[in-house]
mmCIF file of C-alpha atoms in Angstrom:
data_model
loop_
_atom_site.group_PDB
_atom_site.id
_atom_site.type_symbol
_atom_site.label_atom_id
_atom_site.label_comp_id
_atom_site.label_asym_id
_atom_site.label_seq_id
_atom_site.Cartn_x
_atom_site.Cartn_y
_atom_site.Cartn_z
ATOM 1 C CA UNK A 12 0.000 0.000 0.000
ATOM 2 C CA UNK A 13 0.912 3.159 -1.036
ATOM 3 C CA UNK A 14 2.199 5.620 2.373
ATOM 4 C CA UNK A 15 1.094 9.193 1.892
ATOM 5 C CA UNK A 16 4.034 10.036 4.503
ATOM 6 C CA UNK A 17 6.760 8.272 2.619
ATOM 7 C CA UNK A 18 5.920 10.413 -0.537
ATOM 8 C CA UNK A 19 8.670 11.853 -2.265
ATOM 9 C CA UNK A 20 8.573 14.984 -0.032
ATOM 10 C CA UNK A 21 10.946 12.385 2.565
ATOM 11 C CA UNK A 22 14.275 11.766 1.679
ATOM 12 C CA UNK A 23 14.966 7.766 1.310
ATOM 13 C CA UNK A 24 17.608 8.477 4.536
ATOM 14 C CA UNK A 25 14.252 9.579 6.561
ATOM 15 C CA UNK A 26 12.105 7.119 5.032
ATOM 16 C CA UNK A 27 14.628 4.620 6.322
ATOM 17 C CA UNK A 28 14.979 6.274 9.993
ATOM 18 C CA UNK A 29 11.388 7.237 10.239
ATOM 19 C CA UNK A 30 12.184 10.566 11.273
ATOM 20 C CA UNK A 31 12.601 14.208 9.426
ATOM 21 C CA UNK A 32 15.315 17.104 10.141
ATOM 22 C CA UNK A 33 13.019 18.483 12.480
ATOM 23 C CA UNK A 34 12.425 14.470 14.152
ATOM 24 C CA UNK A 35 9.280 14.633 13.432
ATOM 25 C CA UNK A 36 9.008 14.458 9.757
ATOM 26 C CA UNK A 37 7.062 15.849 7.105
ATOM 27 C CA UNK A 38 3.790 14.786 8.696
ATOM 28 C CA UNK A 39 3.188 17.930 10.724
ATOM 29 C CA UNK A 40 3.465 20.144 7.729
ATOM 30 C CA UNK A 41 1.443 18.134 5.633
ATOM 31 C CA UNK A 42 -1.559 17.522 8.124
ATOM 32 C CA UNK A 43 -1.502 21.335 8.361
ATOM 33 C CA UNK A 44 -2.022 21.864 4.611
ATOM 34 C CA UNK A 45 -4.908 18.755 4.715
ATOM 35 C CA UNK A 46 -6.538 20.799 7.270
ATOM 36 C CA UNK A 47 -6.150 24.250 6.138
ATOM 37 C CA UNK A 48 -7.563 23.004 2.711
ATOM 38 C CA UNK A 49 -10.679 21.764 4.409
ATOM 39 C CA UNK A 50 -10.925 24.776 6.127
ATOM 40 C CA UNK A 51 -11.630 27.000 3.152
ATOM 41 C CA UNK A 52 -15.098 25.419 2.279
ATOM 42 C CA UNK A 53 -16.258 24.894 6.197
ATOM 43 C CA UNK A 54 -15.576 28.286 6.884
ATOM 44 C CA UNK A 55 -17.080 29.753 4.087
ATOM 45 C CA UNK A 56 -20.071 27.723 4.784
ATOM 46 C CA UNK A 57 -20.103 28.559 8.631
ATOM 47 C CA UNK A 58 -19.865 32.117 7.846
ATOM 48 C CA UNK A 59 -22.559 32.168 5.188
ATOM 49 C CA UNK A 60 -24.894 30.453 6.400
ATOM 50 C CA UNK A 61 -24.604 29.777 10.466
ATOM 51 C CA UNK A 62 -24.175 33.709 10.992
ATOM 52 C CA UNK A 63 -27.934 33.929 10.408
ATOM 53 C CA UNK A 64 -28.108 31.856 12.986
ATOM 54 C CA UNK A 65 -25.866 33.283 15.217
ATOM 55 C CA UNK A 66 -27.394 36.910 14.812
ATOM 56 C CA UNK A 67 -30.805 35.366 16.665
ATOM 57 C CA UNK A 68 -30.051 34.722 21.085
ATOM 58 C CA UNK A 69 -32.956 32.087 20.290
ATOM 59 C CA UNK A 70 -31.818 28.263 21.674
ATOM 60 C CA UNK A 71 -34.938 27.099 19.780
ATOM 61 C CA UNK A 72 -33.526 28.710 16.524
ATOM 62 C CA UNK A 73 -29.839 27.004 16.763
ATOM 63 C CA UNK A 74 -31.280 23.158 17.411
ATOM 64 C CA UNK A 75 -33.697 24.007 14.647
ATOM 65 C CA UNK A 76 -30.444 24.672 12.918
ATOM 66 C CA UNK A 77 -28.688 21.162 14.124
ATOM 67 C CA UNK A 78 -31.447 19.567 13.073
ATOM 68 C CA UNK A 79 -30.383 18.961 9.542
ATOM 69 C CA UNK A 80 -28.182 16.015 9.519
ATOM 70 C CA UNK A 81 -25.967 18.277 7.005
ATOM 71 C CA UNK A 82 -25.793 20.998 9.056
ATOM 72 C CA UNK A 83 -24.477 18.828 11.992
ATOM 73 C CA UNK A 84 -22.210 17.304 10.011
ATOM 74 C CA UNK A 85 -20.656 20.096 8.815
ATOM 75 C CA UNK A 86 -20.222 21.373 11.625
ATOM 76 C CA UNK A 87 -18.581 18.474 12.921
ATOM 77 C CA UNK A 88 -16.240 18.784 10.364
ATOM 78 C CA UNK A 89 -15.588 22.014 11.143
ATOM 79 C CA UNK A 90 -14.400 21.751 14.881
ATOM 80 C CA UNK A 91 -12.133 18.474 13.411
ATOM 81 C CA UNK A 92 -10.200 20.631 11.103
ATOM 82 C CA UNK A 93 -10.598 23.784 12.870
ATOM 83 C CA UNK A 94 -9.191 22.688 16.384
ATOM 84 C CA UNK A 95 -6.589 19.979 14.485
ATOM 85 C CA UNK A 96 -5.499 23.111 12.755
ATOM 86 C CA UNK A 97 -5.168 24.856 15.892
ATOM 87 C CA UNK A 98 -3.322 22.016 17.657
ATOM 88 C CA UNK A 99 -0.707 22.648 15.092
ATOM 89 C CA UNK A 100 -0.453 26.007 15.092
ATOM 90 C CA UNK A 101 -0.136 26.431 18.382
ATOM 91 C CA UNK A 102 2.194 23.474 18.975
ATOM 92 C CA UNK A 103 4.815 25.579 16.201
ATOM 93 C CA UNK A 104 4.107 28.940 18.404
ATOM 94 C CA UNK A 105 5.742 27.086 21.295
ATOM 95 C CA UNK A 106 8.163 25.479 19.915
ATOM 96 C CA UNK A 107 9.485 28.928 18.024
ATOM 97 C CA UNK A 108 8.778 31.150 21.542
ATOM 98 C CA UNK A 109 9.702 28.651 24.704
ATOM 99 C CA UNK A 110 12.676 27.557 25.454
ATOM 100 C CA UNK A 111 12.472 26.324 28.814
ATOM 101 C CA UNK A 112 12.072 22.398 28.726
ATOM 102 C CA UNK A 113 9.738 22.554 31.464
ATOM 103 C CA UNK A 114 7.134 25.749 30.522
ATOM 104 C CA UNK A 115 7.549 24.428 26.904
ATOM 105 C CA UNK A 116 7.149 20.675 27.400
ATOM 106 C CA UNK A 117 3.611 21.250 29.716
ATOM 107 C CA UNK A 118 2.290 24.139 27.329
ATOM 108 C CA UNK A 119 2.731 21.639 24.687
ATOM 109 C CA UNK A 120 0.741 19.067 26.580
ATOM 110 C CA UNK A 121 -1.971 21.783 27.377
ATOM 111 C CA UNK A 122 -2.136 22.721 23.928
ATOM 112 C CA UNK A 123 -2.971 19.006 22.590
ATOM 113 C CA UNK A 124 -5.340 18.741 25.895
ATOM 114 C CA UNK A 125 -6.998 21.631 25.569
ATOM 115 C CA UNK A 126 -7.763 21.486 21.530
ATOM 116 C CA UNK A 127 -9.246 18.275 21.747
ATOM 117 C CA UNK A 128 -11.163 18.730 24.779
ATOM 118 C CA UNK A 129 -13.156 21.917 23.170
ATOM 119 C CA UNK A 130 -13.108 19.577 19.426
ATOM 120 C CA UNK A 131 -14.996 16.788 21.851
ATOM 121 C CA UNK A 132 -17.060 19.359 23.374
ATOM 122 C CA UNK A 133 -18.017 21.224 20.455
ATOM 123 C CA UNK A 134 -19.441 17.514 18.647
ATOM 124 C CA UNK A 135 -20.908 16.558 21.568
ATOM 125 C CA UNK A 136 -23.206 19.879 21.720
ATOM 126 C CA UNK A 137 -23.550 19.530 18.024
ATOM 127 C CA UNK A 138 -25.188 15.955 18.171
ATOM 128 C CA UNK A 139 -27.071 16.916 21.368
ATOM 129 C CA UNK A 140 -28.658 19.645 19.625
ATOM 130 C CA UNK A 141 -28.952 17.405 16.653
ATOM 131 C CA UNK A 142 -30.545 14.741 18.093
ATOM 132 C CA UNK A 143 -32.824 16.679 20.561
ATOM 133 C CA UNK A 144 -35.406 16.538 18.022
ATOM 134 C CA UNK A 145 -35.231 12.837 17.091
ATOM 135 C CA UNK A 146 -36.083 12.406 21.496
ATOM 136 C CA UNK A 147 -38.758 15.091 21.125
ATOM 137 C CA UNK A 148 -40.317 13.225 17.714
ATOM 138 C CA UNK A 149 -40.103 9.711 19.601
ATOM 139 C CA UNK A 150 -41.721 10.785 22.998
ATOM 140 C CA UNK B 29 43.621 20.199 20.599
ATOM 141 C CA UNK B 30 42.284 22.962 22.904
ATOM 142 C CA UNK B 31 42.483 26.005 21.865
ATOM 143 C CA UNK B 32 42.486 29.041 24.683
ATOM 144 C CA UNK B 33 42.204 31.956 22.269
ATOM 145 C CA UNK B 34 39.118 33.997 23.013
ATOM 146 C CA UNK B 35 36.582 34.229 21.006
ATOM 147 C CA UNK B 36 35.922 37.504 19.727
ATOM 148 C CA UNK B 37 32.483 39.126 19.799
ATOM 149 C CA UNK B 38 30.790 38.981 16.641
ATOM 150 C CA UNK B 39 27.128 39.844 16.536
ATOM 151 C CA UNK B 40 24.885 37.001 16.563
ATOM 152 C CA UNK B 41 22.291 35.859 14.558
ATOM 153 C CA UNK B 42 19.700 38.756 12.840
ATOM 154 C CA UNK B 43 17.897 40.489 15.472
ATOM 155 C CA UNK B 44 15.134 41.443 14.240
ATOM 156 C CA UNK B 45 14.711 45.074 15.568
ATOM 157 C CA UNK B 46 17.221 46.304 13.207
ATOM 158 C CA UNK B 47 15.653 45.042 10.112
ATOM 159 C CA UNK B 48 12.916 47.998 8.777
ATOM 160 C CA UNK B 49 9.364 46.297 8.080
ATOM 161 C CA UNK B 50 8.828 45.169 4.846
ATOM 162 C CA UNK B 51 5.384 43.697 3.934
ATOM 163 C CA UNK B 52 6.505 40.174 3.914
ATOM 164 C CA UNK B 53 8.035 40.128 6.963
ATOM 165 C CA UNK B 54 4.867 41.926 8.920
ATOM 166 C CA UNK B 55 2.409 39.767 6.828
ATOM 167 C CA UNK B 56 4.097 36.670 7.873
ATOM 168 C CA UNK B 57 4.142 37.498 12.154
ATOM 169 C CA UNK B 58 0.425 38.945 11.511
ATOM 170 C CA UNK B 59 -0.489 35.205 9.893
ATOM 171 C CA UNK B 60 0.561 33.802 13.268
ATOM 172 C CA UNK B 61 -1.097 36.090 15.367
ATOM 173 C CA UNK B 62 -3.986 35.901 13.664
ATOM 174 C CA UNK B 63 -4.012 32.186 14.404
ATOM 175 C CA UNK B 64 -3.815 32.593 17.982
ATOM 176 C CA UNK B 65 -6.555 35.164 18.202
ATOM 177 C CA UNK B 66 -8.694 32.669 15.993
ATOM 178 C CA UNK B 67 -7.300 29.672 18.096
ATOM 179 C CA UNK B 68 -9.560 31.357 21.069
ATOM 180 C CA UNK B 69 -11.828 32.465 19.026
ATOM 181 C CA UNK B 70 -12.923 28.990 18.524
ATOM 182 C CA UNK B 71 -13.132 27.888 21.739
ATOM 183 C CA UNK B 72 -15.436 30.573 22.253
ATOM 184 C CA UNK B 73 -17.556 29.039 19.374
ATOM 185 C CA UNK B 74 -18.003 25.909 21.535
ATOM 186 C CA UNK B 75 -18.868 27.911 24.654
ATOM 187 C CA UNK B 76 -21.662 29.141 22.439
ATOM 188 C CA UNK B 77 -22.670 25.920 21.683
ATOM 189 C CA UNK B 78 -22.349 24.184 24.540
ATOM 190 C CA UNK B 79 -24.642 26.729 26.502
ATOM 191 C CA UNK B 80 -27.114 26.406 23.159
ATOM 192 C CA UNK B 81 -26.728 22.623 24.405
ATOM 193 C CA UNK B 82 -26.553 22.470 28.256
ATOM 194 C CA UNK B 83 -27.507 25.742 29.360
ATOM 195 C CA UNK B 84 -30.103 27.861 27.658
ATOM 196 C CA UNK B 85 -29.570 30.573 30.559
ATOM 197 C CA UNK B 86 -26.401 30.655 29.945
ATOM 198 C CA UNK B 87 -27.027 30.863 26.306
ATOM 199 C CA UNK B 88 -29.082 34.407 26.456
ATOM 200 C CA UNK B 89 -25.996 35.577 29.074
ATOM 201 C CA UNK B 90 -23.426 35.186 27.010
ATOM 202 C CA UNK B 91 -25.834 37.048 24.324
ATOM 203 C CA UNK B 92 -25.802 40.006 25.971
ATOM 204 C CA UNK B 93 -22.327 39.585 26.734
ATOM 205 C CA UNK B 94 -21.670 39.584 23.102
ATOM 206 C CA UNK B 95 -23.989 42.596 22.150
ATOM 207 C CA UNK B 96 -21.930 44.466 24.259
ATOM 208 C CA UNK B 97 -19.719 47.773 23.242
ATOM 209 C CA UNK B 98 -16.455 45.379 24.452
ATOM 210 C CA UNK B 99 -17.992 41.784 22.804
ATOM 211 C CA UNK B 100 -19.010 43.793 19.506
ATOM 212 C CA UNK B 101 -15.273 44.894 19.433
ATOM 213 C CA UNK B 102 -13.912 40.993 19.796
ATOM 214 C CA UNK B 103 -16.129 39.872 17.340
ATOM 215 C CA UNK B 104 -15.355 42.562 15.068
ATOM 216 C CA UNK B 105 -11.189 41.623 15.713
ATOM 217 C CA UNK B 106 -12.466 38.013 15.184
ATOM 218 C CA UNK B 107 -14.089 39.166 12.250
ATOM 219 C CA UNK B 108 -10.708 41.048 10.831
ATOM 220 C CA UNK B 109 -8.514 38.331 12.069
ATOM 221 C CA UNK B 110 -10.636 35.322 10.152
ATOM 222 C CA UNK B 111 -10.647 36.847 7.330
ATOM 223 C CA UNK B 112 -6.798 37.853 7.076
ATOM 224 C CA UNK B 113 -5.792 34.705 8.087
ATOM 225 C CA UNK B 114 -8.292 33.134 5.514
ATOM 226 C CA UNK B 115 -7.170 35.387 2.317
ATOM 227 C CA UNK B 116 -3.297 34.493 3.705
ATOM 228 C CA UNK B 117 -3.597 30.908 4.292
ATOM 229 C CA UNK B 118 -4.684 30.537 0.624
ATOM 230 C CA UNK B 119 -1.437 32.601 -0.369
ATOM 231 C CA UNK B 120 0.204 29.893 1.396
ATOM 232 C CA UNK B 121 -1.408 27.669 -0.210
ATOM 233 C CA UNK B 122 -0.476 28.700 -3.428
ATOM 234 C CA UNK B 123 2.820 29.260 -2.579
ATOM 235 C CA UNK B 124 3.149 25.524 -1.614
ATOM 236 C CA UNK B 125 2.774 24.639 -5.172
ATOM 237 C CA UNK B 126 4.906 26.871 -5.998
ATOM 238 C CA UNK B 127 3.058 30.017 -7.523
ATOM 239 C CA UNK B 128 3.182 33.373 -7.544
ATOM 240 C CA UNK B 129 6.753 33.261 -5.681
ATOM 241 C CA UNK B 130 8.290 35.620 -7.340
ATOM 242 C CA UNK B 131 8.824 39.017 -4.671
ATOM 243 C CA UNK B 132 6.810 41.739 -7.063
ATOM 244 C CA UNK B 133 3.644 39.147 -6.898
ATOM 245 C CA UNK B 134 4.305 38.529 -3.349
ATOM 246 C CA UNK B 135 4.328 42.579 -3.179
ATOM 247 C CA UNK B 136 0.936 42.377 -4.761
ATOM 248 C CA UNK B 137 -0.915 39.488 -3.222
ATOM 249 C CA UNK B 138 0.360 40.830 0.285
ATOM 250 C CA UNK B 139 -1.699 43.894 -0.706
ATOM 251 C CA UNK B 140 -4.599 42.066 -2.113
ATOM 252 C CA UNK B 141 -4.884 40.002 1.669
ATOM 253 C CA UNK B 142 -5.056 43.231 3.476
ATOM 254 C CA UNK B 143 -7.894 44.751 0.746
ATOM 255 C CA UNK B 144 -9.876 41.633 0.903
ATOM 256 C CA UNK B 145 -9.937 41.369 4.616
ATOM 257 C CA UNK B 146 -10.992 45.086 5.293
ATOM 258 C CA UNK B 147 -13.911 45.338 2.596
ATOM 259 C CA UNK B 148 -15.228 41.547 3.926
ATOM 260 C CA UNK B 149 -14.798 42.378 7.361
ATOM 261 C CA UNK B 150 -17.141 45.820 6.220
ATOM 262 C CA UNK B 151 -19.528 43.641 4.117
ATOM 263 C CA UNK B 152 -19.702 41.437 6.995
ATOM 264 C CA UNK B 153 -20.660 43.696 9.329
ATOM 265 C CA UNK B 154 -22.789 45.972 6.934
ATOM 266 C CA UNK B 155 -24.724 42.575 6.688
ATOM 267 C CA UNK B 156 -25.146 41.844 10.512
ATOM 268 C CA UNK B 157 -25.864 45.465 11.156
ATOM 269 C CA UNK B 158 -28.716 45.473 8.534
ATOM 270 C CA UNK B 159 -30.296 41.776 9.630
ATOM 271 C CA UNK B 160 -30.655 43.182 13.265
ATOM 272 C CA UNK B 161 -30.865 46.487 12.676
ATOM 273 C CA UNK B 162 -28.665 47.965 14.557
ATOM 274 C CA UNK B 163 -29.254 46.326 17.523
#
């Protein structure tokens, strides 16, 4: 099977050791370019369309909203790439600004704890909402 | 063999205060902290939804919060941010297979971010301001 990672951005030297210049390969870089390029349509669509939404303080409005299995799934989508995107970005912020091993090791740990905490949040409100109205159609 | 001869002083590595701005150079730091602000801005998202979720109360609270003079002026540097790190990402983008490289159109689509993300961030917000009017 064909490895995306051992394309011929790797040297055969790293494909052998596993590891890039950086030790960690060419995989950050790429999953940064995966997610920014799913970014453009989800945010397009988020801003489009959810800011309607967003205008209204109405509960009732936004599971409405959720209700649509494409809307929820979207939106999924959305916090996947967004906060993956973030985890990355973030992660290169403090590995460029903090030198200390010990500040810089545990902000790196926050960083991946914190991103996919609010990612895991963020779906589970989005299927709540989503399937608030499949509970209120079956009771 | 050791060697005891001091070493002399030479400067170190480019410090960055002595270079004078150029576009590229303040386009590229403003891509990064445009991530950061839209890194939180994010996580606010989910506090929205969450509350839309788990806490309706909440939900109307952190409306008002929002509709404030100070939340209007976050949103709006949300707004700005999104956009420029949007219109900049996609330069990226197309840098990273390898076009428009070349400094003059670098020059240019440096320019064309900072356009695009003013006059969206104004449609934008002509939009909201007409939907609610004004409020």
């Amino acid at each position: 099977m064909q490895d995306r990672f051992a394309s011929p951005l790797r040297t055969r030297l790293s494909k052998v050791r596993g590891l890039g210049a950086a030790r960690s390969g060419v995989g950050h870089w790429w999953l940064q370019r995966v997610t920014a390029v799913a970014l453009v349509p989800l945010t397009l669509w988020f801003l489009v369309s959810l800011f309607v939404v967003l205008l209204t303080p109405n509960v009732v409005v936004v599971a409405e909203w959720f209700a649509s299995p494409l809307h929820a799934l979207l939106m999924v989508l959305l916090f996947i790439a967004a906060f993956f995107h973030a985890k990355l970005g973030v992660q290169v912020v403090i590995e460029d600004y903090v030198h200390g091993p010990m500040a810089k090791y545990t902000l790196l740990l926050a960083n991946v704890f914190i991103c996919f905490t609010c990612a895991a949040i963020g779906i589970l409100a989005v299927l709540k909402l989503h399937f608030l109205d499949v509970v209120a159609g079956a009771m | 063999m050791p060697n005891d001869t001091p070493v002399p002083l030479r400067p170190t590595s480019p410090h960055l205060t002595i270079y004078r701005p150029q576009i590229s150079s303040v386009l590229s730091i403003m891509h990064r902290m445009t991530g950061l602000v839209l890194a939180v801005g994010i996580s606010l998202l989910v506090v929205w939804l969450w509350s839309a979720a788990y806490n309706p109360a909440f939900f109307g609270t952190l409306h008002s919060w929002l509709a404030s003079p100070l939340g209007l002026l976050l949103l709006f540097g949300w707004t700005l941010s999104f956009y420029y790190h949007f219109a900049n990402g996609v330069r990226h983008l197309f840098w990273d297979i390898g076009k428009g490289f070349a400094l003059h159109q670098m020059e240019k689509s440096g320019w064309a971010v900072l356009v695009f993300t003013f006059m969206m961030s104004a449609v934008t917000w002509g939009f909201v301001y007409g939907a609610t009017g004004g409020q």
